[in-house]
Every structure is written in structure tokens, then in C-alpha cells.
Amino acid sequence: MKLTKTCAKFLRKHGGTILAVAASVGVVATAIETGRATTKAQHILEVDKELTKFNEDEFGVTEEPPTKKQIVLMCWKAYVPAAILGGGTIACILGSNALNKKQIAGLTAAYMALGKTYQTYRQKVIENIGLEKEAEIQEQISEEKLPEVRDKMAEEKLLCYEPISKRYFHATEVELTDAFYHMNRDFALDGETSMNSLYNYLGLDYLPEGDTTGWSADYLANEWEYYWIDFRYYKQTTDDGLEVYYVDAFQPPIENYTNYDPYADYCEKKGE
């Protein structure tokens, strides 16, 4: 079962590339097979020509040259392999185009959601610190002070806590935001992503239950009505005064996310 899901995930991610390569090979193979078919067809016509000449010389039977329709009837079988290869090549091209469109649509939806999230975030910043302070921050960014801030974010290790696996770890803010970005990129491309993917990007060890816990497009669309996982990290102080950053998602992951059924609750209420 796990192998089947792994293969399906691989095909969803690399299906467009595989079909594009197959189409390229198909174009070459179709050209080669067409050349062979033409040689066979010429041989068939030469044999027919020799047979017509033999009948005329031996039996005095004169036959008209074959019409185009008769030539097609005599030679069409020679072109069957080339036609099959050509049809397969066209199917690969169309399939690759369809998969690429689906991936582009997923990325577009993700970037649109990111833009909406950014606008909401900026509005909240203005409400909390004021328009003038927010404008000052924007000015600092325009003056190229952002690299200095990012350098600090990249150097300072934070004590973090992941509540689902109940594990502590150290990570910089840059490492956290990079992990969140790659998770949403995987989600946009595959339509699903697991907790083990998050653990991998955070440098945490693999957990068996991490493969069955995660997010799917159906789950987010039905429960949250958008296609973006709002990962976050926020400071908490424990009872003994320890400062730790909780790392989680606003939309919590669910068990058996790959088999999520948006109609399951409705069916249970109906007793089906």
C-alpha cells in the first residue's frame, strides 16, 4: 500500500517530465518507423509492378496502373506501427501539457493565497504598531537594511517545540521560513504533504506516524476554503521561565489525510 502511494506521488510530481521525455522519444521512433514503412510500401509496389509485367509478357494480360485508392489498400498495413507510435506520441504531448497546466494552476493558487496572507498580515501590523511605524519599516527595507535583518535571523538559533511529535529542536528564523516555503511548494505541486516532510525540512528524525498525518487539497478546500498552509512560530514562556517558540500550522494536520472524504460526516449523520 505504501509503495503504491509512493509511486502515485512520484508520478504526480514527475509525470509531466516523464511524458515530455516519452513524447521526444516517440517523435524519433515515429520518424524511424515511417521511413521503414515507406521502404516496405515501395517494395510492395515494385512487386506489384513486376507481377503486372509478368502477366503481360506471359499471358498477354494488360492491366492499368493502380489507382491511389488501390495503392492505399495495398500499403496501409506497412504504416500501422508508425501510426500507433504517432498516436502514442500525441497522447504523451497532450498529457504532459495537461499535467503542466495543473501544476501551474496549483502554484498560481498558492501564490495568490500568499499575496492575500501578506496583505492581511500587513493590515494587522498597521493596526498594532501604527501606520507611521509600518511606513518606517518599509523605508528601512527600501534602504536595503533587510539583508542585515536576514543575517541576524540566519545566525540566531531559536529553541523550538513541535507539539504533535512533542520534540524540541534548534532552528534559525530563516530555516523555519524556508521549511514553511518548501512545505507549501510541495503542497502546491502534489496536492498533499505529510508531517514527515515538515520534519525533514526542520532537520528532525522520521516518524512512522508522520506518513499518515498531514494535509490534502480536499481537506483544506472543504474545511478552510483555501489552498495554503499557514505555518507559524510564536514565542511562549513556560512555567519555569523558559522561552520557546511553538512551531505549528493554523490548519492542524489530520490522520489519513490522503483518504480524506469531505462527505464522511454527512454520511454518518444520515446513517449511511
Short mmCIF file of C-alpha atoms in Angstrom, two decimals:
data_model
loop_
_atom_site.label_atom_id
_atom_site.label_comp_id
_atom_site.label_asym_id
_atom_site.label_seq_id
_atom_site.Cartn_x
_atom_site.Cartn_y
_atom_site.Cartn_z
CA MET A 1 0.00 0.00 0.00
CA LYS A 2 2.81 2.39 0.96
CA LEU A 3 4.69 1.52 -2.24
CA THR A 4 1.58 2.28 -4.31
CA LYS A 5 1.17 5.69 -2.66
CA THR A 6 4.86 6.43 -3.14
CA CYS A 7 4.63 5.56 -6.85
CA ALA A 8 1.48 7.65 -7.24
CA LYS A 9 3.14 10.62 -5.55
CA PHE A 10 6.23 10.25 -7.76
CA LEU A 11 4.08 10.13 -10.90
CA ARG A 12 2.11 13.22 -9.85
CA LYS A 13 5.31 15.16 -9.24
CA HIS A 14 7.31 13.97 -12.27
CA GLY A 15 4.52 12.86 -14.62
CA GLY A 16 4.87 15.92 -16.87
CA THR A 17 8.62 15.37 -17.29
CA ILE A 18 8.18 11.63 -17.95
CA LEU A 19 5.54 12.28 -20.61
CA ALA A 20 7.68 15.00 -22.22
CA VAL A 21 10.64 12.61 -22.48
CA ALA A 22 8.35 9.87 -23.81
CA ALA A 23 6.98 12.30 -26.42
CA SER A 24 10.52 13.20 -27.52
CA VAL A 25 11.42 9.53 -27.89
CA GLY A 26 8.12 8.95 -29.69
CA VAL A 27 8.85 11.64 -32.28
CA VAL A 28 12.18 9.99 -33.16
CA ALA A 29 10.68 6.48 -33.14
CA THR A 30 7.76 7.61 -35.35
CA ALA A 31 10.16 9.14 -37.87
CA ILE A 32 12.25 5.95 -37.99
CA GLU A 33 9.20 3.70 -38.31
CA THR A 34 7.74 5.93 -41.03
CA GLY A 35 10.97 5.53 -43.02
CA ARG A 36 10.79 1.77 -42.64
CA ALA A 37 7.13 1.75 -43.67
CA THR A 38 7.93 3.79 -46.79
CA THR A 39 10.60 1.25 -47.76
CA LYS A 40 8.12 -1.61 -47.29
CA ALA A 41 5.49 0.22 -49.33
CA GLN A 42 7.93 0.81 -52.17
CA HIS A 43 8.83 -2.87 -52.12
CA ILE A 44 5.12 -3.83 -52.31
CA LEU A 45 4.59 -1.51 -55.29
CA GLU A 46 7.69 -2.86 -57.06
CA VAL A 47 6.45 -6.43 -56.57
CA ASP A 48 3.04 -5.47 -57.95
CA LYS A 49 4.70 -3.77 -60.92
CA GLU A 50 6.81 -6.85 -61.66
CA LEU A 51 3.73 -9.08 -61.37
CA THR A 52 1.82 -6.87 -63.82
CA LYS A 53 4.72 -7.02 -66.28
CA PHE A 54 4.93 -10.83 -65.90
CA ASN A 55 1.20 -11.26 -66.65
CA GLU A 56 1.53 -9.04 -69.72
CA ASP A 57 4.59 -10.89 -71.07
CA GLU A 58 3.43 -14.44 -70.30
CA PHE A 59 -0.33 -14.26 -70.71
CA GLY A 60 -0.86 -11.08 -72.72
CA VAL A 61 -3.00 -9.60 -69.94
CA THR A 62 -2.72 -5.85 -69.84
CA GLU A 63 -3.55 -4.15 -66.53
CA GLU A 64 -3.99 -0.48 -65.78
CA PRO A 65 -1.59 1.14 -63.28
CA PRO A 66 -3.05 1.01 -59.75
CA THR A 67 -5.11 3.98 -58.63
CA LYS A 68 -4.34 5.94 -55.48
CA LYS A 69 -7.08 4.05 -53.65
CA GLN A 70 -5.61 0.71 -54.70
CA ILE A 71 -2.13 1.84 -53.61
CA VAL A 72 -3.51 2.75 -50.18
CA LEU A 73 -5.24 -0.63 -49.86
CA MET A 74 -2.01 -2.42 -50.76
CA CYS A 75 0.31 -0.42 -48.46
CA TRP A 76 -1.70 0.69 -45.42
CA LYS A 77 -0.62 -2.23 -43.23
CA ALA A 78 3.01 -1.16 -43.55
CA TYR A 79 2.17 2.15 -41.84
CA VAL A 80 0.24 0.71 -38.87
CA PRO A 81 3.25 0.66 -36.46
CA ALA A 82 4.14 4.24 -37.41
CA ALA A 83 0.52 5.33 -36.87
CA ILE A 84 0.42 3.67 -33.44
CA LEU A 85 3.69 5.36 -32.41
CA GLY A 86 2.43 8.68 -33.71
CA GLY A 87 -0.81 8.37 -31.76
CA GLY A 88 1.09 7.49 -28.59
CA THR A 89 3.39 10.47 -29.09
CA ILE A 90 0.42 12.83 -29.46
CA ALA A 91 -1.15 11.37 -26.31
CA CYS A 92 2.09 11.96 -24.37
CA ILE A 93 2.28 15.57 -25.58
CA LEU A 94 -1.33 16.27 -24.59
CA GLY A 95 -0.89 14.51 -21.23
CA SER A 96 2.29 16.44 -20.45
CA ASN A 97 0.58 19.71 -21.30
CA ALA A 98 -2.40 18.86 -19.07
CA LEU A 99 -0.17 17.97 -16.10
CA ASN A 100 1.94 21.10 -16.52
CA LYS A 101 -1.22 23.24 -16.60
CA LYS A 102 -2.40 21.58 -13.39
CA GLN A 103 0.92 22.27 -11.65
CA ILE A 104 0.95 25.88 -12.85
CA ALA A 105 -2.62 26.33 -11.63
CA GLY A 106 -1.63 24.94 -8.23
CA LEU A 107 1.35 27.28 -7.94
CA THR A 108 -0.75 30.23 -9.08
CA ALA A 109 -3.37 29.47 -6.42
CA ALA A 110 -0.62 29.17 -3.81
CA TYR A 111 0.95 32.50 -4.77
CA MET A 112 -2.46 34.19 -4.77
CA ALA A 113 -3.09 32.83 -1.28
CA LEU A 114 0.36 34.03 -0.21
CA GLY A 115 -0.42 37.51 -1.53
CA LYS A 116 -3.72 37.56 0.36
CA THR A 117 -2.00 36.38 3.53
CA TYR A 118 0.66 39.08 3.16
CA GLN A 119 -1.96 41.79 2.75
CA THR A 120 -3.82 40.56 5.83
CA TYR A 121 -0.56 40.39 7.77
CA ARG A 122 0.41 43.93 6.75
CA GLN A 123 -3.01 45.26 7.79
CA LYS A 124 -2.63 43.64 11.21
CA VAL A 125 0.84 45.16 11.56
CA ILE A 126 -0.57 48.63 10.84
CA GLU A 127 -3.37 48.08 13.38
CA ASN A 128 -0.90 47.03 16.08
CA ILE A 129 2.07 49.35 15.59
CA GLY A 130 0.53 52.19 13.62
CA LEU A 131 0.83 53.45 10.07
CA GLU A 132 3.90 55.61 10.73
CA LYS A 133 5.91 52.77 12.25
CA GLU A 134 4.91 50.43 9.42
CA ALA A 135 5.98 53.07 6.89
CA GLU A 136 9.31 53.36 8.71
CA ILE A 137 9.83 49.61 8.39
CA GLN A 138 9.05 49.80 4.67
CA GLU A 139 11.58 52.61 4.34
CA GLN A 140 14.22 50.51 6.06
CA ILE A 141 13.56 47.73 3.58
CA SER A 142 13.83 50.15 0.65
CA GLU A 143 17.18 51.33 2.04
CA GLU A 144 18.42 47.74 1.78
CA LYS A 145 18.58 47.14 5.51
CA LEU A 146 16.70 43.89 5.06
CA PRO A 147 19.91 41.86 4.38
CA GLU A 148 21.17 42.90 7.83
CA VAL A 149 17.95 41.68 9.43
CA ARG A 150 18.10 38.43 7.46
CA ASP A 151 21.72 37.89 8.52
CA LYS A 152 20.64 38.20 12.14
CA MET A 153 17.73 35.85 11.50
CA ALA A 154 20.12 33.38 9.90
CA GLU A 155 22.60 33.46 12.79
CA GLU A 156 20.41 33.35 15.91
CA LYS A 157 19.30 29.85 16.85
CA LEU A 158 15.88 29.65 18.49
CA LEU A 159 14.72 26.94 20.88
CA CYS A 160 11.66 25.49 19.14
CA TYR A 161 8.99 22.97 20.07
CA GLU A 162 6.85 20.87 17.72
CA PRO A 163 3.70 19.95 19.70
CA ILE A 164 2.47 16.99 17.63
CA SER A 165 5.66 14.94 17.98
CA LYS A 166 6.44 16.73 21.30
CA ARG A 167 10.06 17.40 20.33
CA TYR A 168 12.40 20.30 21.00
CA PHE A 169 14.93 21.46 18.42
CA HIS A 170 17.00 24.48 17.47
CA ALA A 171 16.49 26.44 14.24
CA THR A 172 17.01 29.94 12.92
CA GLU A 173 14.11 32.05 11.68
CA VAL A 174 15.45 31.66 8.15
CA GLU A 175 15.45 27.87 8.49
CA LEU A 176 11.86 27.97 9.75
CA THR A 177 10.57 30.20 6.96
CA ASP A 178 12.45 28.15 4.35
CA ALA A 179 10.84 24.97 5.72
CA PHE A 180 7.38 26.59 5.55
CA TYR A 181 8.01 27.72 1.97
CA HIS A 182 9.12 24.27 0.81
CA MET A 183 6.14 22.64 2.52
CA ASN A 184 3.70 24.89 0.68
CA ARG A 185 5.61 24.40 -2.57
CA ASP A 186 5.30 20.62 -2.18
CA PHE A 187 1.63 21.06 -1.33
CA ALA A 188 1.03 23.19 -4.43
CA LEU A 189 2.74 20.65 -6.70
CA ASP A 190 1.34 17.43 -5.19
CA GLY A 191 -1.96 18.49 -3.66
CA GLU A 192 -0.85 16.95 -0.36
CA THR A 193 2.05 16.90 2.10
CA SER A 194 2.87 14.98 5.29
CA MET A 195 4.27 15.77 8.72
CA ASN A 196 7.38 13.79 7.85
CA SER A 197 8.06 16.28 5.06
CA LEU A 198 7.93 19.07 7.65
CA TYR A 199 10.18 17.08 10.00
CA ASN A 200 12.65 16.58 7.17
CA TYR A 201 12.81 20.31 6.37
CA LEU A 202 13.21 21.11 10.07
CA GLY A 203 16.03 18.58 10.46
CA LEU A 204 14.01 16.27 12.71
CA ASP A 205 14.05 12.47 12.57
CA TYR A 206 11.48 10.49 10.60
CA LEU A 207 8.46 9.12 12.49
CA PRO A 208 6.29 6.26 11.15
CA GLU A 209 3.05 8.06 12.06
CA GLY A 210 4.31 11.12 10.21
CA ASP A 211 3.48 9.49 6.87
CA THR A 212 -0.22 9.19 7.66
CA THR A 213 -0.63 12.65 9.23
CA GLY A 214 -0.70 15.73 7.02
CA TRP A 215 -2.72 17.98 4.73
CA SER A 216 -4.56 17.38 1.46
CA ALA A 217 -6.14 19.78 -1.02
CA ASP A 218 -9.61 18.30 -0.40
CA TYR A 219 -9.21 18.81 3.35
CA LEU A 220 -8.13 22.46 3.10
CA ALA A 221 -10.71 23.30 0.43
CA ASN A 222 -13.59 21.74 2.36
CA GLU A 223 -12.64 22.74 5.91
CA TRP A 224 -10.78 26.04 5.36
CA GLU A 225 -11.79 27.13 1.83
CA TYR A 226 -8.30 27.93 0.56
CA TYR A 227 -5.14 26.17 -0.60
CA TRP A 228 -2.40 27.42 1.68
CA ILE A 229 -1.00 26.02 4.93
CA ASP A 230 -0.45 28.86 7.42
CA PHE A 231 2.63 27.65 9.27
CA ARG A 232 3.74 29.83 12.15
CA TYR A 233 6.16 30.11 15.05
CA TYR A 234 5.36 32.11 18.15
CA LYS A 235 7.10 32.67 21.48
CA GLN A 236 5.76 31.02 24.61
CA THR A 237 7.12 31.14 28.14
CA THR A 238 6.91 28.00 30.26
CA ASP A 239 6.08 27.99 33.96
CA ASP A 240 9.77 27.82 34.82
CA GLY A 241 10.57 30.88 32.68
CA LEU A 242 11.91 29.08 29.61
CA GLU A 243 11.29 30.91 26.33
CA VAL A 244 10.42 28.55 23.49
CA TYR A 245 8.95 29.00 20.03
CA TYR A 246 5.97 26.80 19.20
CA VAL A 247 6.02 25.63 15.56
CA ASP A 248 2.67 24.58 14.15
CA ALA A 249 0.06 25.31 11.48
CA PHE A 250 -3.14 27.31 11.84
CA GLN A 251 -4.89 24.48 9.94
CA PRO A 252 -3.96 21.40 12.01
CA PRO A 253 -2.92 18.23 10.14
CA ILE A 254 -5.29 15.26 10.09
CA GLU A 255 -4.90 11.50 10.21
CA ASN A 256 -5.23 9.56 6.92
CA TYR A 257 -5.11 12.84 5.01
CA THR A 258 -4.69 11.05 1.66
CA ASN A 259 -8.07 9.33 2.15
CA TYR A 260 -9.94 12.41 3.37
CA ASP A 261 -13.65 12.24 2.47
CA PRO A 262 -15.48 15.60 2.63
CA TYR A 263 -18.81 13.74 2.76
CA ALA A 264 -17.92 11.37 5.60
CA ASP A 265 -19.59 13.40 8.36
CA TYR A 266 -22.70 13.90 6.25
CA CYS A 267 -22.96 10.16 5.58
CA GLU A 268 -22.54 9.34 9.28
CA LYS A 269 -25.36 11.73 10.21
CA LYS A 270 -27.60 10.09 7.61
CA GLY A 271 -26.67 6.65 8.91
CA GLU A 272 -25.16 5.50 5.62
#
